Coordinates of C-alpha atoms and ligand atoms in Angstrom, one line a residue:
X732 CA -18.6 216.4 22.0
X733 CA -15.7 215.6 20.1
X734 CA -15.2 212.1 18.5
X735 CA -12.2 209.8 19.2
X736 CA -11.3 207.0 16.8
X737 CA -8.5 204.4 17.2
X738 CA -7.2 202.7 14.0
X739 CA -5.4 199.8 15.8
X740 CA -2.6 197.6 14.3
X741 CA -2.1 198.9 10.9
X742 CA 1.2 199.2 9.0
X743 CA 1.4 203.1 8.7
X744 CA 3.2 204.6 5.9
X745 CA 4.6 207.4 8.3
X746 CA 7.3 210.1 7.0
X747 CA 10.3 208.1 8.3
X748 CA 9.1 204.4 7.0
X749 CA 6.5 201.8 7.8
X750 CA 5.7 201.2 11.3
X751 CA 3.2 199.1 12.9
X752 CA 1.4 201.6 15.2
X753 CA -1.9 202.6 16.4
X754 CA -3.2 206.1 15.2
X755 CA -5.6 208.2 17.1
X756 CA -8.0 210.5 15.3
X757 CA -10.0 213.2 17.3
X758 CA -12.8 214.8 15.2
X759 CA -10.9 216.1 12.0
X760 CA -7.4 215.8 13.2
X761 CA -4.6 213.0 13.9
X762 CA -4.3 213.4 17.5
X763 CA -1.6 210.6 18.0
X764 CA 0.7 208.3 16.4
X765 CA 1.4 205.4 18.6
X766 CA -0.7 207.1 21.5
X767 CA -0.7 205.5 25.0
X768 CA -2.9 202.4 25.3
X769 CA -4.9 204.0 27.9
X770 CA -6.3 206.7 25.6
X771 CA -10.3 206.7 25.8
X772 CA -11.8 206.2 22.6
X773 CA -15.4 206.1 20.9
X774 CA -14.4 203.6 18.2
X775 CA -12.0 201.1 17.6
X776 CA -11.1 200.1 14.0
X777 CA -9.0 196.6 13.9
X778 CA -6.7 197.3 10.9
X779 CA -4.3 194.4 11.5
X780 CA -3.0 193.1 8.3
X781 CA -3.8 196.2 6.4
X782 CA -1.6 199.3 5.5
X783 CA -2.6 202.9 6.4
X784 CA -1.6 205.7 3.9
X785 CA -2.2 209.5 4.0
X786 CA -5.3 210.2 1.9
X787 CA -4.4 210.6 -1.8
X788 CA -3.9 214.2 -3.1
X789 CA -4.8 214.1 -7.0
X790 CA -3.6 217.4 -8.3
X791 CA -4.9 217.2 -11.7
X792 CA -8.6 216.4 -12.3
X793 CA -11.3 217.7 -14.6
X794 CA -14.7 217.4 -12.8
X795 CA -16.6 219.4 -15.5
X796 CA -18.8 221.6 -13.2
X797 CA -20.0 223.9 -14.1
X798 CA -21.1 223.6 -17.8
X799 CA -20.3 220.0 -18.8
X800 CA -22.0 218.1 -16.2
X801 CA -23.5 215.4 -18.4
X802 CA -19.7 214.0 -18.4
X803 CA -19.0 214.5 -14.5
X804 CA -19.8 216.8 -11.7
X805 CA -18.5 217.9 -8.3
X806 CA -20.5 215.2 -6.7
X807 CA -19.9 212.2 -8.9
X808 CA -16.2 213.2 -9.3
X809 CA -15.9 213.2 -5.7
X810 CA -17.7 209.9 -5.1
X811 CA -15.2 208.3 -7.4
X812 CA -12.3 210.1 -5.3
X813 CA -13.8 208.6 -2.0
X814 CA -13.7 205.1 -3.5
X815 CA -10.3 205.4 -4.9
X816 CA -8.7 206.7 -1.8
X817 CA -8.4 210.3 -2.9
X818 CA -9.2 212.7 0.1
X819 CA -8.2 216.0 -1.9
X820 CA -8.4 217.0 -5.5
X821 CA -7.2 220.1 -7.2
X822 CA -9.4 220.7 -10.3
X823 CA -8.5 222.4 -13.7
X824 CA -10.1 225.7 -15.0
X825 CA -11.4 224.4 -18.6
X826 CA -15.0 224.1 -17.5
X827 CA -17.8 226.4 -19.0
X828 CA -17.4 229.3 -18.0
X829 CA -13.5 228.8 -17.5
X830 CA -12.2 229.6 -14.1
X831 CA -10.4 232.6 -15.3
X832 CA -12.1 235.3 -12.8
X833 CA -12.5 235.6 -9.3
X834 CA -16.2 235.1 -9.5
X835 CA -15.9 231.9 -11.6
X836 CA -13.4 230.6 -8.7
X837 CA -15.7 231.6 -5.9
X838 CA -18.5 230.0 -7.7
X839 CA -16.7 226.7 -8.0
X840 CA -15.8 226.8 -4.2
X841 CA -19.4 227.2 -3.4
X842 CA -20.6 224.4 -5.4
X843 CA -17.9 222.2 -4.0
X844 CA -19.0 223.2 -0.4
X845 CA -22.5 221.9 -1.4
X846 CA -21.6 219.0 -3.7
X847 CA -17.9 217.4 -2.8
X848 CA -17.6 214.5 -0.5
X849 CA -13.8 215.0 -0.4
X850 CA -11.5 218.1 0.2
X851 CA -11.0 220.2 -2.8
X852 CA -9.1 223.2 -4.4
X853 CA -9.5 224.8 -7.8
X854 CA -6.8 226.3 -10.1
X855 CA -7.1 229.7 -11.6
X856 CA -6.8 229.7 -15.3
X857 CA -4.6 232.0 -17.3
X858 CA -5.6 233.8 -20.4
X859 CA -3.6 236.3 -22.3
X860 CA -5.4 239.2 -20.4
X861 CA -6.1 238.2 -16.9
X862 CA -2.6 238.8 -15.2
X863 CA -4.4 241.2 -12.6
X864 CA -6.8 238.3 -11.6
X865 CA -3.7 235.9 -11.3
X866 CA -2.3 238.3 -9.0
X867 CA -5.1 239.0 -6.9
X868 CA -6.8 235.5 -6.0
X869 CA -5.8 233.7 -2.9
X870 CA -8.4 230.8 -2.6
X871 CA -6.2 228.6 -5.2
X872 CA -3.4 226.5 -5.2
X873 CA -2.0 228.0 -8.3
X874 CA -2.1 229.0 -12.0
X875 CA -2.9 226.6 -14.7
X876 CA -1.7 227.5 -18.3
X877 CA -2.7 225.6 -21.5
X878 CA 0.4 226.4 -23.3
X879 CA -1.0 224.1 -26.0
X880 CA -4.8 223.7 -26.5
X881 CA -6.7 220.8 -25.4
X882 CA -10.4 220.4 -24.3
X883 CA -11.9 223.7 -24.1
X884 CA -10.9 227.2 -25.3
X885 CA -8.0 228.1 -22.9
X886 CA -4.6 228.6 -24.7
X887 CA -1.8 230.9 -23.9
X888 CA 0.9 230.6 -26.3
X889 CA 2.3 233.9 -27.3
X890 CA 5.7 234.6 -25.7
X891 CA 4.9 238.1 -24.5
X892 CA 1.9 237.0 -22.5
X893 CA 3.5 234.0 -21.0
X894 CA 6.5 236.2 -20.0
X895 CA 4.2 238.6 -18.2
X896 CA 2.5 235.6 -16.3
X897 CA 5.8 234.3 -15.1
X898 CA 7.3 237.7 -14.3
X899 CA 4.3 239.3 -12.8
X900 CA 2.5 236.8 -10.5
X901 CA 3.6 234.8 -7.5
X902 CA 1.3 231.8 -7.2
X903 CA 3.0 228.5 -8.4
X904 CA 2.2 227.8 -12.0
X905 CA 1.6 224.5 -13.9
X906 CA 1.2 223.9 -17.4
X907 CA -0.2 221.5 -20.1
X908 CA 3.0 221.5 -22.5
X909 CA 2.2 220.5 -25.9
X910 CA 3.6 223.1 -28.8
X911 CA 0.7 224.4 -30.5
X912 CA 2.5 225.3 -33.8
X913 CA 4.1 222.0 -33.9
X914 CA 0.7 220.1 -33.3
X915 CA -0.9 222.2 -36.1
X916 CA 1.8 221.6 -38.6
X917 CA 1.5 217.9 -37.8
X918 CA -2.1 217.8 -38.2
X919 CA -2.0 219.8 -41.4
X920 CA 0.8 217.2 -42.8
X921 CA -1.5 214.4 -41.8
X922 CA -4.8 215.9 -43.2
X923 CA -6.4 216.5 -39.8
X924 CA -5.8 212.8 -38.9
X925 CA -7.6 209.9 -40.4
X926 CA -7.4 207.2 -37.5
X927 CA -6.7 207.0 -34.0
X928 CA -2.9 206.1 -34.6
X929 CA -2.5 209.7 -36.0
X930 CA -3.2 211.3 -32.5
X931 CA 0.4 210.3 -31.5
X932 CA 1.9 211.5 -34.7
X933 CA 0.1 214.9 -34.5
X934 CA 0.6 215.4 -30.7
X935 CA 4.1 213.9 -31.1
X936 CA 7.3 213.7 -29.0
X937 CA 8.7 217.1 -30.4
X938 CA 5.4 218.9 -29.5
X939 CA 5.8 217.8 -25.9
X940 CA 9.4 218.5 -25.4
X941 CA 9.4 221.9 -27.4
X942 CA 6.8 223.2 -24.9
X943 CA 8.3 221.7 -21.8
X944 CA 11.4 223.3 -22.8
X945 CA 9.9 226.6 -23.2
X946 CA 8.1 226.6 -19.8
X947 CA 11.1 225.6 -17.8
X948 CA 13.2 228.4 -19.6
X949 CA 10.5 230.9 -18.6
X950 CA 10.3 229.5 -15.0
X951 CA 14.3 229.3 -14.7
X952 CA 14.7 233.0 -16.0
X953 CA 11.9 234.3 -13.8
X954 CA 12.7 232.1 -10.8
X955 CA 9.2 231.0 -10.7
X956 CA 7.7 227.8 -9.0
X957 CA 6.6 225.7 -11.9
X958 CA 5.2 222.2 -12.3
X959 CA 5.0 220.2 -15.6
X960 CA 1.8 218.4 -15.8
X961 CA 1.6 215.1 -17.4
X962 CA 5.1 214.3 -18.9
X963 CA 4.7 211.7 -21.7
X964 CA 8.2 211.3 -23.2
X965 CA 11.6 210.0 -22.4
X966 CA 13.1 213.3 -23.9
X967 CA 11.3 215.5 -21.5
X968 CA 12.5 213.1 -18.5
X969 CA 16.0 213.4 -19.9
X970 CA 15.8 217.2 -20.2
X971 CA 14.3 217.5 -16.8
X972 CA 17.4 216.0 -15.2
X973 CA 19.0 219.6 -15.3
X974 CA 16.1 221.7 -14.1
X975 CA 16.3 224.2 -11.4
X976 CA 15.1 223.2 -7.9
X977 CA 11.8 225.0 -8.1
X978 CA 10.8 223.0 -11.1
X979 CA 8.8 219.9 -10.5
X980 CA 6.9 217.3 -12.9
X981 CA 4.5 214.8 -12.8
X982 CA 3.4 211.6 -14.7
X983 CA 0.0 210.0 -15.1
X984 CA -1.1 206.4 -14.9
X985 CA -2.1 206.6 -18.8
X986 CA 1.3 207.4 -19.6
X987 CA 2.9 205.0 -17.4
X988 CA 0.8 201.9 -18.4
X989 CA -0.4 202.6 -21.9
X990 CA 1.3 203.2 -25.2
X991 CA 0.7 203.3 -29.0
X992 CA 0.3 199.5 -29.1
X993 CA -2.9 199.9 -27.1
X994 CA -4.8 201.9 -29.8
X995 CA -5.7 198.8 -31.9
X996 CA -7.5 197.2 -28.9
X997 CA -8.8 200.5 -27.0
X998 CA -9.1 203.0 -29.7
X999 CA -10.2 206.5 -28.7
X1000 CA -10.5 205.2 -24.9
X1001 CA -6.8 205.9 -24.7
X1002 CA -7.0 209.2 -26.8
X1003 CA -5.5 211.6 -24.3
X1004 CA -3.6 214.9 -24.4
X1005 CA -0.7 214.7 -24.3
X1006 CA -0.9 211.6 -26.5
X1007 CA 0.2 208.2 -25.1
X1008 CA 3.5 207.4 -26.6
X1009 CA 5.8 204.2 -27.1
X1010 CA 6.7 201.5 -24.6
X1011 CA 10.3 202.9 -24.2
X1012 CA 8.4 206.0 -23.0
X1013 CA 6.5 204.1 -20.5
X1014 CA 10.0 202.5 -19.1
X1015 CA 11.4 206.1 -19.1
X1016 CA 8.7 207.6 -17.0
X1017 CA 9.0 204.8 -14.5
X1018 CA 12.8 205.4 -14.4
X1019 CA 12.1 209.2 -14.0
X1020 CA 9.8 208.7 -11.1
X1021 CA 12.4 206.2 -9.3
X1022 CA 15.1 208.7 -10.0
X1023 CA 13.3 211.5 -8.4
X1024 CA 13.1 213.7 -11.7
X1025 CA 9.3 213.2 -11.7
X1026 CA 8.0 213.8 -8.3
X1027 CA 4.0 213.5 -8.7
X1028 CA 1.6 210.8 -10.0
X1029 CA -1.6 212.3 -10.6
X1030 CA -4.6 211.3 -13.0
X1031 CA -5.7 214.0 -15.4
X1032 CA -9.1 212.6 -14.9
X1033 CA -10.8 213.8 -18.0
X1034 CA -14.0 212.0 -18.6
X1035 CA -16.1 212.2 -21.5
X1036 CA -19.3 210.0 -22.3
X1037 CA -18.7 206.8 -24.4
X1038 CA -21.0 208.2 -27.0
X1039 CA -18.7 211.3 -27.3
X1040 CA -15.6 208.9 -27.5
X1041 CA -17.0 206.6 -29.9
X1042 CA -17.1 209.3 -32.6
X1043 CA -14.6 208.7 -35.4
X1044 CA -11.0 210.4 -35.0
X1045 CA -10.4 213.3 -34.9
X1046 CA -14.0 214.1 -33.7
X1047 CA -13.6 211.9 -30.6
X1048 CA -12.5 214.1 -27.6
X1049 CA -9.2 213.7 -25.6
X1050 CA -9.5 212.4 -22.1
X1051 CA -10.2 209.4 -19.8
X1052 CA -11.4 208.9 -16.4
X1053 CA -9.0 207.4 -13.7
X1054 CA -9.4 208.9 -10.4
X1055 CA -11.1 205.9 -8.8
X1056 CA -8.4 203.6 -9.9
X1057 CA -5.3 205.5 -9.9
X1058 CA -4.2 204.3 -6.3
X1059 CA -5.1 200.6 -7.1
X1060 CA -2.9 200.7 -10.3
X1061 CA -0.2 201.9 -8.4
X1062 CA -0.6 199.3 -5.5
X1063 CA -0.8 196.8 -8.2
X1064 CA 2.7 198.2 -9.8
X1065 CA 4.0 197.8 -6.2
X1066 CA 2.9 194.5 -6.1
X1067 CA 4.4 193.4 -9.3
X1068 CA 7.9 195.1 -7.7
X1069 CA 7.9 198.2 -9.9
X1070 CA 7.8 200.5 -6.8
X1071 CA 7.4 200.6 -3.2
X1072 CA 4.5 201.7 -1.0
X1073 CA 6.9 204.6 0.4
X1074 CA 7.3 205.9 -3.1
X1075 CA 3.6 205.7 -3.7
X1076 CA 3.0 207.9 -0.6
X1077 CA 5.6 210.3 -2.0
X1078 CA 4.4 210.7 -5.4
X1079 CA 0.7 210.7 -4.5
X1080 CA 0.6 212.4 -0.9
X1081 CA 3.6 214.3 0.2
X1082 CA 5.0 215.7 -3.0
X1083 CA 1.6 217.3 -4.2
X1084 CA 1.1 218.7 -0.7
X1085 CA 4.6 220.2 -0.8
X1086 CA 4.3 221.6 -4.4
X1087 CA 1.0 223.2 -3.7
X1088 CA 1.7 224.2 -0.4
X1089 CA -1.2 222.5 1.1
X1090 CA -1.5 222.9 4.8
X1091 CA -1.6 219.9 7.2
X1092 CA -2.0 217.3 4.5
X1093 CA 0.2 214.7 2.6
X1094 CA 1.5 212.7 5.6
X1095 CA 0.5 210.9 8.6
X1096 CA 1.7 213.1 11.4
X1097 CA 0.2 214.6 14.5
X1098 CA -1.7 217.7 14.0
X1099 CA -2.3 217.0 10.5
X1100 CA -5.8 216.6 9.0
X1101 CA -7.4 213.0 9.6
X1102 CA -7.5 212.4 5.6
X1103 CA -6.5 208.6 5.6
X1104 CA -6.7 205.7 3.4
X1105 CA -6.7 202.1 4.5
X1106 CA -5.5 199.5 1.8
X1107 CA -5.4 195.9 1.6
X1108 CA -2.5 195.0 -0.5
X1109 CA -3.7 191.6 -1.0
X1110 CA -7.1 192.2 -2.2
X1111 CA -7.8 191.3 -5.8
X1112 CA -10.5 192.9 -7.9
X1113 CA -11.3 193.5 -11.7
X1114 CA -12.1 197.2 -12.8
X1115 CA -15.6 197.0 -14.5
X1116 CA -17.2 199.8 -16.3
X1117 CA -20.5 198.9 -14.7
X1118 CA -19.2 199.5 -11.3
X1119 CA -17.5 202.9 -11.9
X1120 CA -18.7 205.8 -9.9
X1121 CA -17.4 208.4 -12.4
X1122 CA -20.7 209.8 -14.2
X1123 CA -19.0 208.8 -17.6
X1124 CA -19.5 205.1 -16.5
X1125 CA -16.4 203.5 -18.0
X1126 CA -12.7 203.0 -17.6
X1127 CA -9.9 202.1 -20.0
X1128 CA -8.8 199.5 -17.6
X1129 CA -12.2 197.6 -17.8
X1130 CA -11.4 194.0 -17.4
X1131 CA -8.1 194.4 -15.6
X1132 CA -7.4 192.6 -12.4
X1133 CA -5.5 194.4 -10.0
X1134 CA -4.0 193.6 -6.7
X1135 CA -4.2 196.1 -3.9
X1136 CA -7.3 198.3 -3.2
X1137 CA -8.3 200.9 -0.8
X1138 CA -10.9 199.3 1.7
X1139 CA -11.7 202.5 3.8
X1140 CA -11.3 206.1 3.5
X1141 CA -11.6 208.8 6.0
X1142 CA -11.9 212.6 5.1
X1143 CA -11.3 215.0 7.9
X1144 CA -12.0 212.1 10.2
X1145 CA -15.3 210.9 8.8
X1146 CA -15.4 207.7 7.2
X1147 CA -16.7 208.0 3.4
X1148 CA -15.8 204.8 1.9
X1149 CA -16.2 201.5 3.7
X1150 CA -17.4 198.0 2.7
X1151 CA -17.3 198.8 -0.8
X1152 CA -19.7 201.8 -0.3
X1153 CA -19.4 205.5 -0.6
X1154 CA -21.2 207.8 1.9
X1155 CA -22.4 210.6 -0.3
X1156 CA -23.7 212.6 2.3
X1157 CA -20.3 213.9 3.8
X1158 CA -18.9 217.0 2.5
X1159 CA -15.2 217.8 2.4
X1160 CA -13.6 221.1 3.0
X1161 CA -11.6 223.8 1.0
X1162 CA -7.8 223.0 1.1
X1163 CA -5.8 225.5 2.7
X1164 CA -2.5 226.9 1.5
X1165 CA 0.7 227.8 3.3
X1166 CA 1.7 231.1 1.9
X1167 CA 4.9 233.1 2.7
Ligands
DOR985 O1 -6.7 214.7 -22.9 C1 -7.2 215.6 -22.2 N1 -8.2 215.9 -21.8 N2 -5.9 216.3 -21.7 C2 -6.2 217.4 -21.1 O2 -5.2 218.2 -20.7 C3 -7.5 218.0 -20.9 C4 -8.6 217.0 -20.8 C5 -10.1 217.4 -20.9 O3 -10.4 218.3 -20.2 O4 -10.6 216.5 -21.4

């Protein structure tokens, strides 16, 4: 017996604009946008006064499973997603073991099928030696290269190895762009770093720009689809204005909302790679988004325990949790007039679906998956460490009041978050990819 749900009266963010229309879901699919009023349904949801968005696709998270599950695991990470309106996540390969073989990839997919409340996909990580693996795997959105090292052992910065990856593979590539040689030289000059402020001097503007230029050069010459993860500087935004059409870029909430003036207040809680930069960089990233130079907003959700973060710099690890608050942070930005709801849907839903060729997601459209998030643009709530679902149990935005929150999330037609509670029993599905 199939189940039909009617979401009635919401302002739906559709591909052609915001319209107040009903939406009919049948099982895991959107059956009708503005269906005939006579349609028979099993459940009617009164959504008047609320806005309905496609579920958020976060194309950059670190859920630490397997190997680092004391920080997060696929279940807790996915609970945080459901609460935050994130219905699909794409997860990074710097777990233990790293996701650099087909076996490791299949193992993660299997774990996710047992643990994840929302839909999922996993990148395959590049090493200098696994081009054959990168050529063969299919159950992945694409290849992740750490052109600069971050958490974990993954690093490919030799030119010959990078040329081979861009020349001999076909999956889309994304990269962490911070120039290793620049970072090492800066670190040496600063004696390894004495306090948290040194983090942005070690991982400085030049390190980001050099590596982004290098990766875009590879992508340009090899005509290989390429996505610049977590752009952090005004200079990268300027450089990306002249990129080829197959290069895309991304910004993260911490680079939009934090800068070096926040170190005194938040210390290593805002220690990230790439590092947070200046207030001018915040503004340039916003402008890059509005100008269409940066297409995607994703979190780089990278949890560590507070105990780990509390170690003195440079022992403190880089990374912060964000997946359950990213949509609210952006809705609050819209409330303050920084952007529109349509832009948020473009940056967090349709663009990631397009860039990673994710089938049937990223838009409210007939025949697409019923991955949806209902938001209340007027709801005010304050982020509290003690209410976070991430296993790490904290947020760098603790104490911040935001206007605009997810009130209900559907994954493949099933309600996974409602009335402030996540249904942890639901299981999401593996994302499917359109391949030529
Ligand atoms: O700060 C970061 N932490 N940046 C990354 O790219 C990786 C992440 C992590 O996995 O901890």
